[in-house]
Short mmCIF file of C-alpha atoms in Angstrom, two decimals:
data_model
loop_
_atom_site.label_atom_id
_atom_site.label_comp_id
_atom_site.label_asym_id
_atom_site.label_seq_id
_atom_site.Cartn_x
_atom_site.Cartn_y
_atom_site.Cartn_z
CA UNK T 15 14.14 20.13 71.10
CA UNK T 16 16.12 21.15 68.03
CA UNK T 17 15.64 24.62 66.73
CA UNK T 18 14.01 24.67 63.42
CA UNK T 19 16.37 25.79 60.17
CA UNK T 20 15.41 28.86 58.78
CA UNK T 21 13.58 27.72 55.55
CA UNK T 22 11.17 25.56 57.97
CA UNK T 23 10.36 28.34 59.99
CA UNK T 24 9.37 30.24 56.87
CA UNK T 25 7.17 27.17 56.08
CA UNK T 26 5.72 27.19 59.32
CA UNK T 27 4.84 30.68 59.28
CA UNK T 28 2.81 30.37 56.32
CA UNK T 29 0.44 27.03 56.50
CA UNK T 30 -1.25 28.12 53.59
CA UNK T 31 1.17 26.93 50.89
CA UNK T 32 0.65 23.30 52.47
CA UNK T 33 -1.20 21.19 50.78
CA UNK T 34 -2.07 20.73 47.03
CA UNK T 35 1.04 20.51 46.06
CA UNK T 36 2.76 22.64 47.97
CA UNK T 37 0.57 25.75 46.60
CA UNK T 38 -2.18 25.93 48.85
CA UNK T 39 -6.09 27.08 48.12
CA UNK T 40 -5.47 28.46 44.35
CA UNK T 41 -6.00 32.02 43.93
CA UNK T 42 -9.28 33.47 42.50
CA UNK T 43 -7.84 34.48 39.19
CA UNK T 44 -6.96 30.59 38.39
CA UNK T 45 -10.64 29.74 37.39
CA UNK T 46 -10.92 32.88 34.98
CA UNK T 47 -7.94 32.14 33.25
CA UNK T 48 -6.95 28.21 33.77
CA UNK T 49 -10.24 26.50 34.15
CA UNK T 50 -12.39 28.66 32.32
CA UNK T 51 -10.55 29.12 29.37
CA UNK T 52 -10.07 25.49 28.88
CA UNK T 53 -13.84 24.68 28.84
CA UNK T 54 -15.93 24.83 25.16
CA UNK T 55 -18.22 27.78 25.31
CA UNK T 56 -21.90 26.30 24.74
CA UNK T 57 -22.99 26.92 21.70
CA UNK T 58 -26.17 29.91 20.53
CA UNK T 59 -29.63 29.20 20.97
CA UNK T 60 -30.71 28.55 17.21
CA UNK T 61 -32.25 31.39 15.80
CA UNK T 62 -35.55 29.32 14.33
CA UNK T 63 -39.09 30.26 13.50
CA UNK T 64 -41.69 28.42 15.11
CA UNK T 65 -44.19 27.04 12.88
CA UNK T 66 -47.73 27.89 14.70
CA UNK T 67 -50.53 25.90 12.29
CA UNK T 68 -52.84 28.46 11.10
CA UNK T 69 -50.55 31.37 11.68
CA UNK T 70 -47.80 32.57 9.26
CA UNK T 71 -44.51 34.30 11.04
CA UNK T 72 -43.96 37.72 10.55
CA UNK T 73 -39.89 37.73 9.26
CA UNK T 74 -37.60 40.84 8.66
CA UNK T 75 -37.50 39.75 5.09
CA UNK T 76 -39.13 41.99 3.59
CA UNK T 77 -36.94 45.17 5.03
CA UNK T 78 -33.77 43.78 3.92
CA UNK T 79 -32.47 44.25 7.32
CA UNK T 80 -32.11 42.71 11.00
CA UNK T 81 -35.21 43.50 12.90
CA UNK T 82 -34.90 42.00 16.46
CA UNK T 83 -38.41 41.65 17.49
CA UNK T 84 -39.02 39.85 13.90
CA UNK T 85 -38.26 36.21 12.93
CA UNK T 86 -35.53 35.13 11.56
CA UNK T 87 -36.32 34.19 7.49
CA UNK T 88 -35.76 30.79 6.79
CA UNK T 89 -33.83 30.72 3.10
CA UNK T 90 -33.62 27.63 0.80
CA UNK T 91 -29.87 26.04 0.45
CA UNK T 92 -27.88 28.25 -2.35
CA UNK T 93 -26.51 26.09 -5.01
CA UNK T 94 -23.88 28.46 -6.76
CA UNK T 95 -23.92 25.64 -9.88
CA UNK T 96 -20.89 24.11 -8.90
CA UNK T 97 -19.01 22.77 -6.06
CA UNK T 98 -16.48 24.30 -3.52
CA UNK T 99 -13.87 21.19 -2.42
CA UNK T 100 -13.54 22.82 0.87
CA UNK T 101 -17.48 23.75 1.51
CA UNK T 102 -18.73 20.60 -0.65
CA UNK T 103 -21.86 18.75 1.74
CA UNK T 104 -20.78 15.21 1.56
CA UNK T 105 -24.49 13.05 1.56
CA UNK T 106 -25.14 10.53 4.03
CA UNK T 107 -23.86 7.02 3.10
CA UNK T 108 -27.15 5.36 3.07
CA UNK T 109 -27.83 7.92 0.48
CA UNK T 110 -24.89 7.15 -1.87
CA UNK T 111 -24.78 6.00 -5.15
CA UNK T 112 -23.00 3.15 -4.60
CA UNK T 113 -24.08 2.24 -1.10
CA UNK T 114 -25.07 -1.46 -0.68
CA UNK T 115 -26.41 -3.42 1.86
CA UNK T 116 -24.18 -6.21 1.58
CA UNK T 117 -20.07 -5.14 3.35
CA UNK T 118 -17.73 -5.47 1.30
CA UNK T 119 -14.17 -6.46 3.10
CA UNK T 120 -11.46 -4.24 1.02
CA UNK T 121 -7.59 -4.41 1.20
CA UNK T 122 -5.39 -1.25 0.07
CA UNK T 123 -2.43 0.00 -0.33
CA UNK T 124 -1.88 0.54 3.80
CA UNK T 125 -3.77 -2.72 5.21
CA UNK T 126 -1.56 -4.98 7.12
CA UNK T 127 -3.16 -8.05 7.56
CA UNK T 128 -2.61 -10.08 11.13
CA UNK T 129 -1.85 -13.51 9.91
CA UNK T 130 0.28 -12.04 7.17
CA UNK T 131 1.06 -14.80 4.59
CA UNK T 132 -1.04 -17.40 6.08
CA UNK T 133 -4.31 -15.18 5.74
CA UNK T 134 -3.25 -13.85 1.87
CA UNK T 135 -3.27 -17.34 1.02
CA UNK T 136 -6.66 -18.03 2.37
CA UNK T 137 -8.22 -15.33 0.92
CA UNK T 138 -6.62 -15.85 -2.54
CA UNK T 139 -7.45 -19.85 -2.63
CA UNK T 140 -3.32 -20.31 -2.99
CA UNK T 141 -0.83 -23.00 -2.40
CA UNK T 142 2.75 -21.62 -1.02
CA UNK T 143 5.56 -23.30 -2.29
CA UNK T 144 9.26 -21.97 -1.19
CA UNK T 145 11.13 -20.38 -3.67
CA UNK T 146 11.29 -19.53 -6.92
CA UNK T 147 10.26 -21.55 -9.66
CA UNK T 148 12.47 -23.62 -12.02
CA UNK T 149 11.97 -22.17 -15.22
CA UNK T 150 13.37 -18.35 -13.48
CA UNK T 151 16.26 -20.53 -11.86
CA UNK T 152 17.40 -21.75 -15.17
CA UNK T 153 17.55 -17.50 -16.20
CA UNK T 154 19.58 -17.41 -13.22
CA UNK T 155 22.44 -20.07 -14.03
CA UNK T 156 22.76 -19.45 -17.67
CA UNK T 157 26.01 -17.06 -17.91
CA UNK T 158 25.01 -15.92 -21.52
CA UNK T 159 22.15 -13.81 -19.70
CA UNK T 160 24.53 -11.98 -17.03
CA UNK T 161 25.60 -8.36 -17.52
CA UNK T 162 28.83 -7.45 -18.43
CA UNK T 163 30.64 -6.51 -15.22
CA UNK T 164 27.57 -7.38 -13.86
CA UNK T 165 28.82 -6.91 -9.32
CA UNK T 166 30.51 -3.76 -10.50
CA UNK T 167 27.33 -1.88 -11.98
CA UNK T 168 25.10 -2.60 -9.43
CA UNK T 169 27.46 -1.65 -6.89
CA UNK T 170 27.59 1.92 -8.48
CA UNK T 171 23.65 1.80 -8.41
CA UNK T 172 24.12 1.29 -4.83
CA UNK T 173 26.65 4.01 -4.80
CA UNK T 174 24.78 6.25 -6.75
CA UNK T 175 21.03 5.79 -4.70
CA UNK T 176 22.82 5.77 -1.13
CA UNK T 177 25.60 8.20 -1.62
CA UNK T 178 25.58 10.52 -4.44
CA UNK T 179 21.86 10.96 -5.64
CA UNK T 180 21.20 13.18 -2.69
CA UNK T 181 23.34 16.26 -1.55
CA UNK T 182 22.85 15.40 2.36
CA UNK T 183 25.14 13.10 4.43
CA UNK T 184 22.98 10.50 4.90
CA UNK T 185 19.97 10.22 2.93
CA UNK T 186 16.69 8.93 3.87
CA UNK T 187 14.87 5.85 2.97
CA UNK T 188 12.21 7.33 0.71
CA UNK T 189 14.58 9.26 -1.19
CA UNK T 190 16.98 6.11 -1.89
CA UNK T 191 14.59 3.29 -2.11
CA UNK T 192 12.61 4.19 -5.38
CA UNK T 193 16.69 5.30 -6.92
CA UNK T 194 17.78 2.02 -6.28
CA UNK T 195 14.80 0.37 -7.70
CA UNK T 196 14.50 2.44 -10.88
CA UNK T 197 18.09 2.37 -11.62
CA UNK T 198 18.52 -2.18 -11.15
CA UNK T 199 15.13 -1.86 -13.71
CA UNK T 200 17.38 0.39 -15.93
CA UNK T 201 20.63 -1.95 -15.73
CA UNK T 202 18.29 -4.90 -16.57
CA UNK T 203 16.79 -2.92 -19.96
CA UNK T 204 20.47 -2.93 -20.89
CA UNK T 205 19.67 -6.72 -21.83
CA UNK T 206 17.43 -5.70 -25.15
CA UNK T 207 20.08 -6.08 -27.58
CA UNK T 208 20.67 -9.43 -26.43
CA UNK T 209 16.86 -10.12 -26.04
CA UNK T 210 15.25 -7.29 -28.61
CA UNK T 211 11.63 -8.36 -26.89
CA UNK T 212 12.36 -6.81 -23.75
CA UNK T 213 11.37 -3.29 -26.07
CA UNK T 214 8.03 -4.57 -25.60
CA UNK T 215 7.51 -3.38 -22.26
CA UNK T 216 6.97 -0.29 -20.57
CA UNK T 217 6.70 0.78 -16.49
CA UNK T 218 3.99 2.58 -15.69
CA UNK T 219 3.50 4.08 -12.23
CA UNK T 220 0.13 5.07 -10.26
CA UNK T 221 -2.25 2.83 -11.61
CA UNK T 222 -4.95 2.02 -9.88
CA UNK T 223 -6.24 -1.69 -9.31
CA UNK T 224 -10.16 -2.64 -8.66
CA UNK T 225 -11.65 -6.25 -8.75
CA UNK T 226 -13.20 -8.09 -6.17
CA UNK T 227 -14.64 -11.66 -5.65
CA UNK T 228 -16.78 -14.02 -3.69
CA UNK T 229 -14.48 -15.85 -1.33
CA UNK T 230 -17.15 -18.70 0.68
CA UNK T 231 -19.85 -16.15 2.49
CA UNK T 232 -17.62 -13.17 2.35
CA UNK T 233 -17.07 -9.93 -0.17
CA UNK T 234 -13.69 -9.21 -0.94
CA UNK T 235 -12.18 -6.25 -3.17
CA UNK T 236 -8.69 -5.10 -3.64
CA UNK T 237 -8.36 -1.82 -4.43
CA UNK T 238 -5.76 1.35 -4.78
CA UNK T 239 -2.83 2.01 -6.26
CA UNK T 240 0.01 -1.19 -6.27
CA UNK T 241 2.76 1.23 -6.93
CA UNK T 242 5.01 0.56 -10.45
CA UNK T 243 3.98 -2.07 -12.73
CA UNK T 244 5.83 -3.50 -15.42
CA UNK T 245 3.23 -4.09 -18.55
CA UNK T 246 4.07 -6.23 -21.34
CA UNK T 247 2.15 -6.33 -24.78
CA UNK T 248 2.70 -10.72 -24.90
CA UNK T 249 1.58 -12.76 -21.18
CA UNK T 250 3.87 -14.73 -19.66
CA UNK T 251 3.82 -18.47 -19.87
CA UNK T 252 3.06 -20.81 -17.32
CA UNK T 253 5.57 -21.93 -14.95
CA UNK T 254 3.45 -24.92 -13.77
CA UNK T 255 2.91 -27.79 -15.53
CA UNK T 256 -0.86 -28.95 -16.08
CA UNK T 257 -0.15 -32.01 -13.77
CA UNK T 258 0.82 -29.67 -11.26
CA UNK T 259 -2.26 -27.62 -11.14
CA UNK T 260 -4.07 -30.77 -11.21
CA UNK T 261 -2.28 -32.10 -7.79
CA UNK T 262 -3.37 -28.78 -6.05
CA UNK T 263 -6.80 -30.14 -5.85
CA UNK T 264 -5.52 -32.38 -2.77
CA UNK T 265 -4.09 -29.64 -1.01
CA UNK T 266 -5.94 -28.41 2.01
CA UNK T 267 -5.68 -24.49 3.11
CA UNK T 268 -4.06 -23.85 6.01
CA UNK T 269 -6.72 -22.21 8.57
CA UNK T 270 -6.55 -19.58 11.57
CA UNK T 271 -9.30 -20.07 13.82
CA UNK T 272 -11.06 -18.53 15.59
CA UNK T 273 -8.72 -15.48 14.32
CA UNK T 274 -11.74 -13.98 11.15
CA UNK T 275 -9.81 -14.42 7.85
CA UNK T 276 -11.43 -11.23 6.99
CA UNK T 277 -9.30 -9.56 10.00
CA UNK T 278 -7.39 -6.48 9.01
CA UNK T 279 -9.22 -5.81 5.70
CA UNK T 280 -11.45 -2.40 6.12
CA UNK T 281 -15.39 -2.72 5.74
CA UNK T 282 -17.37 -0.65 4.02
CA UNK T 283 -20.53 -0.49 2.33
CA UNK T 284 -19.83 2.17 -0.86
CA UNK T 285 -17.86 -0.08 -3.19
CA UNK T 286 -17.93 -0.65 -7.06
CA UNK T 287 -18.06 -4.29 -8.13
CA UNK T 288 -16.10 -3.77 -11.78
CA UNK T 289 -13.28 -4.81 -12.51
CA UNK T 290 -10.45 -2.01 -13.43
CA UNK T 291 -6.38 -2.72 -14.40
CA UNK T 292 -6.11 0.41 -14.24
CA UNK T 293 -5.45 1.32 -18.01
CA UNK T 294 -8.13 1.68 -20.68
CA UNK T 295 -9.64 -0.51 -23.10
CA UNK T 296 -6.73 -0.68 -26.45
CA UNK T 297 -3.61 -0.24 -24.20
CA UNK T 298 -0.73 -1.47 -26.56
CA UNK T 299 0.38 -2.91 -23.27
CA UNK T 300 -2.18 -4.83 -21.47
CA UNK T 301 -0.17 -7.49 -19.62
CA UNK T 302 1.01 -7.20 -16.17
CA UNK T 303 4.41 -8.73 -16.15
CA UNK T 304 5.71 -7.18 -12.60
CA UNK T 305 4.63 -5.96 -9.87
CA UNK T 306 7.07 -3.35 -7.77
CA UNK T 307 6.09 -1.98 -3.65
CA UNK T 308 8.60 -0.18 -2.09
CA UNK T 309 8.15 0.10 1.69
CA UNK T 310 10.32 3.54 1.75
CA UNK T 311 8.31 5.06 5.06
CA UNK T 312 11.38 6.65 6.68
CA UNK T 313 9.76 5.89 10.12
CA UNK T 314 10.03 1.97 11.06
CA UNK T 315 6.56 1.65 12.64
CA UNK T 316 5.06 2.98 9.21
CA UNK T 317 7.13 0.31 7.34
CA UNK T 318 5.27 -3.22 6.87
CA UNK T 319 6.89 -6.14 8.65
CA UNK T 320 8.65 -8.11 5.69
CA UNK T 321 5.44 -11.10 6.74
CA UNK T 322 3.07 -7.98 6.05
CA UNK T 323 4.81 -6.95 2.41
CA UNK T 324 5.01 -10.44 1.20
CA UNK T 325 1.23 -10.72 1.94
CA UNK T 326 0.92 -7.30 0.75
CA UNK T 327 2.54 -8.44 -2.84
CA UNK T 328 0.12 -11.62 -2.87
CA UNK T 329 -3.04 -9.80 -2.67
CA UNK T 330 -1.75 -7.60 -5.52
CA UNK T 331 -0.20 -9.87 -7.73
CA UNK T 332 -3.60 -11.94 -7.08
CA UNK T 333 -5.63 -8.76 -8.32
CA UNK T 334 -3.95 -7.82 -11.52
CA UNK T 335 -3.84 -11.95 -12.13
CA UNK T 336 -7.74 -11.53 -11.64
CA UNK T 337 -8.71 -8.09 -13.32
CA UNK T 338 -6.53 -9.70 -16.20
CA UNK T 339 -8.24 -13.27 -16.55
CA UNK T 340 -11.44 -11.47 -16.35
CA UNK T 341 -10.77 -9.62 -19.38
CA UNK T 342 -9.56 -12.09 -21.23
CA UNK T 343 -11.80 -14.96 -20.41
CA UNK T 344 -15.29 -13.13 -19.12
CA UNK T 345 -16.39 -13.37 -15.62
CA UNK T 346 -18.26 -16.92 -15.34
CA UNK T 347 -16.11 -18.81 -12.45
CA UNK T 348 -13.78 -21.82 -13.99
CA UNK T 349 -10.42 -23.21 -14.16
CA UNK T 350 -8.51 -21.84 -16.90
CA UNK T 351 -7.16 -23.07 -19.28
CA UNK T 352 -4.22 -21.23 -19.84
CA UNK T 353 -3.33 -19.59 -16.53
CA UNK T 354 -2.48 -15.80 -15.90
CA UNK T 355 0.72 -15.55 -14.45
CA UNK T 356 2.09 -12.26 -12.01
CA UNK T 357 5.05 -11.47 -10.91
CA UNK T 358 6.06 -9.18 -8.15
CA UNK T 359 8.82 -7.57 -6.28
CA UNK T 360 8.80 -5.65 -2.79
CA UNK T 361 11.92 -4.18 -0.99
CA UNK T 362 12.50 -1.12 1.53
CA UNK T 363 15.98 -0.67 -0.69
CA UNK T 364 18.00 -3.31 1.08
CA UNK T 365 16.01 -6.39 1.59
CA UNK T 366 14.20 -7.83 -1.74
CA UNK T 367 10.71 -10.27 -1.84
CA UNK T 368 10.19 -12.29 -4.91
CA UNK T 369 6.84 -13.53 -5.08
CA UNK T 370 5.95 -15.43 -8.86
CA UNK T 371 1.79 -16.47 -8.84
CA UNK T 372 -0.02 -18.62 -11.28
CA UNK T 373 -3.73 -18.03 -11.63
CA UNK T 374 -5.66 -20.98 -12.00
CA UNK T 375 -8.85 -20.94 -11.56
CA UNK T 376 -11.60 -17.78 -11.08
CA UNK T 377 -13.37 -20.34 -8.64
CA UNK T 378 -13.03 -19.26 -5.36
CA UNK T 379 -16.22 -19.59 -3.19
CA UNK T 380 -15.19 -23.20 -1.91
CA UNK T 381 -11.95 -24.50 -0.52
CA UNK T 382 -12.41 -27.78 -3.07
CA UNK T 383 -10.72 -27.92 -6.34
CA UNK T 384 -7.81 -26.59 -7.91
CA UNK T 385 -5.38 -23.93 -6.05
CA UNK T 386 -3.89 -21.38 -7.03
CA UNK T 387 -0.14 -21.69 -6.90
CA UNK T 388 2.36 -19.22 -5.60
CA UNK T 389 6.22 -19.10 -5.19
CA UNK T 390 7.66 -16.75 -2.96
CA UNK T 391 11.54 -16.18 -2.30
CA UNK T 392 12.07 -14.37 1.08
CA UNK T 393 14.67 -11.91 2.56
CA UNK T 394 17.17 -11.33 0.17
CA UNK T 395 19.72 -8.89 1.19
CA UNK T 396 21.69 -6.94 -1.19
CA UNK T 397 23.49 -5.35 1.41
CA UNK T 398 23.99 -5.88 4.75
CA UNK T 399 24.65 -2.59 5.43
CA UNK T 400 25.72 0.76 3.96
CA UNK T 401 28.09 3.47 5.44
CA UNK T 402 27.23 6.84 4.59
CA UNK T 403 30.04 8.59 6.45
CA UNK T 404 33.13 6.99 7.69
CA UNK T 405 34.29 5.21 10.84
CA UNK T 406 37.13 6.69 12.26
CA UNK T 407 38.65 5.23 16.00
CA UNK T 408 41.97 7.15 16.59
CA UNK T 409 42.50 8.44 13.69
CA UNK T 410 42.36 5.04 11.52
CA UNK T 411 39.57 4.31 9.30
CA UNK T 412 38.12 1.22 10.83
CA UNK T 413 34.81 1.36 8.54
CA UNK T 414 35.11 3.20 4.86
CA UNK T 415 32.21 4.46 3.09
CA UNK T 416 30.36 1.79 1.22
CA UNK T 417 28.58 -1.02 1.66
CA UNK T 418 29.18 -4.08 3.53
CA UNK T 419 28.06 -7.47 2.81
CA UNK T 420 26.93 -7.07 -0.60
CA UNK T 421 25.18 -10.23 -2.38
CA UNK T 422 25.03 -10.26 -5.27
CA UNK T 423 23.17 -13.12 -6.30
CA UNK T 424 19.94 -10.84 -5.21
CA UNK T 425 20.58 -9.24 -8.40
CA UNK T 426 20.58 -12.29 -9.95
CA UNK T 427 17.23 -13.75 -9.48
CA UNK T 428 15.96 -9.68 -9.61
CA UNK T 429 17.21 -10.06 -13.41
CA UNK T 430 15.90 -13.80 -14.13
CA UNK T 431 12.03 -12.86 -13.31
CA UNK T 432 12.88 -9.35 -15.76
CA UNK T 433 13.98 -11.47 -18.05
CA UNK T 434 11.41 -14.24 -17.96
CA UNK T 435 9.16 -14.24 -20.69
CA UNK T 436 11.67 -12.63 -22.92
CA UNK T 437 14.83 -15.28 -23.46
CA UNK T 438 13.43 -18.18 -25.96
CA UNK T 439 10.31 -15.96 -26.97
CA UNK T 440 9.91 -14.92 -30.47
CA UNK T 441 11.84 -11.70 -32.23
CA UNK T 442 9.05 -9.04 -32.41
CA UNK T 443 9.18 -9.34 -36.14
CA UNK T 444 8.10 -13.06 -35.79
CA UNK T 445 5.44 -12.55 -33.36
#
């Protein structure tokens, strides 16, 4: 029989660290301070008074100090006349306002709906057609509305947003984004000499958007802020032809079942029904010309999937297209007849969306009739990629700092839907 080593006859010698993980029976200080400090101490017995009919309870009020074998005095709720944000009582719901039986199936800023594009167009009564449409094209060809050294400026703005804006080596996505965006919008305003009614817009940022609508059985709102918007004081004209809103009537919506179209979309039951743009009543500006989301989350699960932002942008473009008709046109449920046109652009800061929609008709309980109609132009890239810090392999610069795979014809298109609505209108003086 082989001798045992040294370290086994140790083992042996004490049996009671066998076992439980090597640490035998635990020790009778582990419940006082491991178990027993983990637990939730129960909670006071309720100092109450018990109400004994035909007796009153004898309390300590009276003395203006605690008396033990005297009841506790029960004291109305002190309302100091206005209210704490950190100690204000919120009511119960059924209590609210603005609680209603009916739910009410709302999309915001940070829903992501399952069926992305496919369920948008549902809900919005839409007909997708791929890219964009021809009257932006024909902004896109014509020479006489490019920049001067057009690929060299917004390179800079790409410089500028990835590489010198910040102070760190390589800045982050929400930092770098909302540069790049701003500064393409303020390359495009360089265009007003050429087209002086481009001064009759303004960006405003923060808005908030409210309108909702019967879509077959169901309650839908959209509501929150849609990020910048580009108002306009004259409406854009529309890009389809009245023969082509009349040959949406034949289209049939694409369906998900059993997937619920309403999947995604948060229910609740305190809602406001009105409709809100987001800007008061005598706004010089009261036309919604473009729509802008970033997705700038820095982490990639809290970015939307680029199927998620383009349904995203339809749902908002569809709302401002909505709020607006409303306005203009009251809130009875018809085809109009001059339709609301939206435009909108999404991008994380590399990869652009162009969505252009055409609001047709404020009917939208039934699947019959005429669509609305919306064009959407997908994954643009402006860059492929963009080196913050170069790529040295011995001691040769394989990569330089820059970016790589820039396409400039993003830019393009970005600049025909700023433009549209503004080349062939009328001087501000004729208007």
């Amino acid at each position: 029989m082989a001798l045992a080593s040294g370290s086994a006859r140790r083992a042996l010698a004490r049996p009671g660290r066998i076992g439980l993980g090597g640490y035998g029976a635990p020790r009778r200080g582990a419940y006082e301070w491991g178990v027993r400090s983990t637990r939730k101490r129960e909670p006071p017995p309720l100092e109450r008074v018990y109400e004994i009919p035909g007796l009153e309870p004898i309390t300590y009020l009276g003395k203006m100090h605690f008396v033990p074998w005297l009841a506790r005095p029960v004291f109305p709720p002190w309302d100091p006349g206005w209210t704490h944000p950190k100690f204000r009582r919120v009511p119960p719901t059924h209590e609210h306002p603005l609680y209603k039986d009916q739910v009410c199936h709302t999309f915001h800023q940070r829903c992501s709906l399952l069926e992305g594009v496919k369920q948008a167009l549902w809900l919005t009564k839409a007909k997708l057609i791929e890219g964009l449409p021809k009257k932006v094209l024909s902004l896109l060809d014509d020479p006489r509305n490019h920049i001067e050294n057009q690929d060299e400026r917004v390179l800079n703005v790409i410089y500028h947003a990835r590489l010198w804006h910040d102070t760190g080596d390589i800045p982050k996505r929400q930092t770098y984004c909302p540069v790049i965006v701003d500064s393409l919008i303020q390359l495009c305003k360089s265009q007003i000499s050429k087209h002086p009614s481009l001064a009759r817009r303004i960006c405003a940022k923060n808005y908030r958007l409210s309108t909702t609508w019967n879509r077959e059985a169901l309650l839908l709102q959209v509501h929150g802020s849609g990020g910048a918007r580009l108002n306009a004081r004259d409406p854009l004209p529309p890009v389809a032809s009245r023969e082509e809103v009349e040959a949406t009537q034949n289209h049939v919506l694409e369906t998900f079942y059993p997937i619920s179209p309403t999947i995604g979309l948060q229910e609740c039951n305190i809602y406001d029904e009105k409709d809100d743009t987001g800007f008061q009543e005598g706004y010089p500006y009261p036309y919604a010309h473009t729509l802008f989301l970033l997705e700038a989350a820095n982490v990639r699960t809290y970015r939307f999937p680029p199927d998620q932002l383009r349904a995203k942008m339809i749902l908002f473009a569809f709302g401002s297209a909505l709020a607006q008709a409303r306005l203009l046109y009251g809130n009875d449920t018809k085809v109009l007849e001059q339709p609301v046109v939206v435009q909108c652009v999404g991008t994380d800061g590399r990869v652009f969306q162009f969505l252009v929609l055409q609001l047709n008709t404020t009917d939208l309980a039934s699947n019959e009739g005429v669509k609305n109609l919306v064009w959407v132009d997908s994954d643009q890239l402006l860059y492929q990629h963009f080196w913050c810090l170069p790529v040295i392999k011995k001691k040769v610069v394989v990569e330089p700092v820059g970016p790589t795979g820039f396409q400039p014809e993003t830019f393009k298109k970005f600049l025909a839907l700023y433009l549209h609505g503004a080349v062939g209108a009328k001087e501000p003086s004729e208007a």
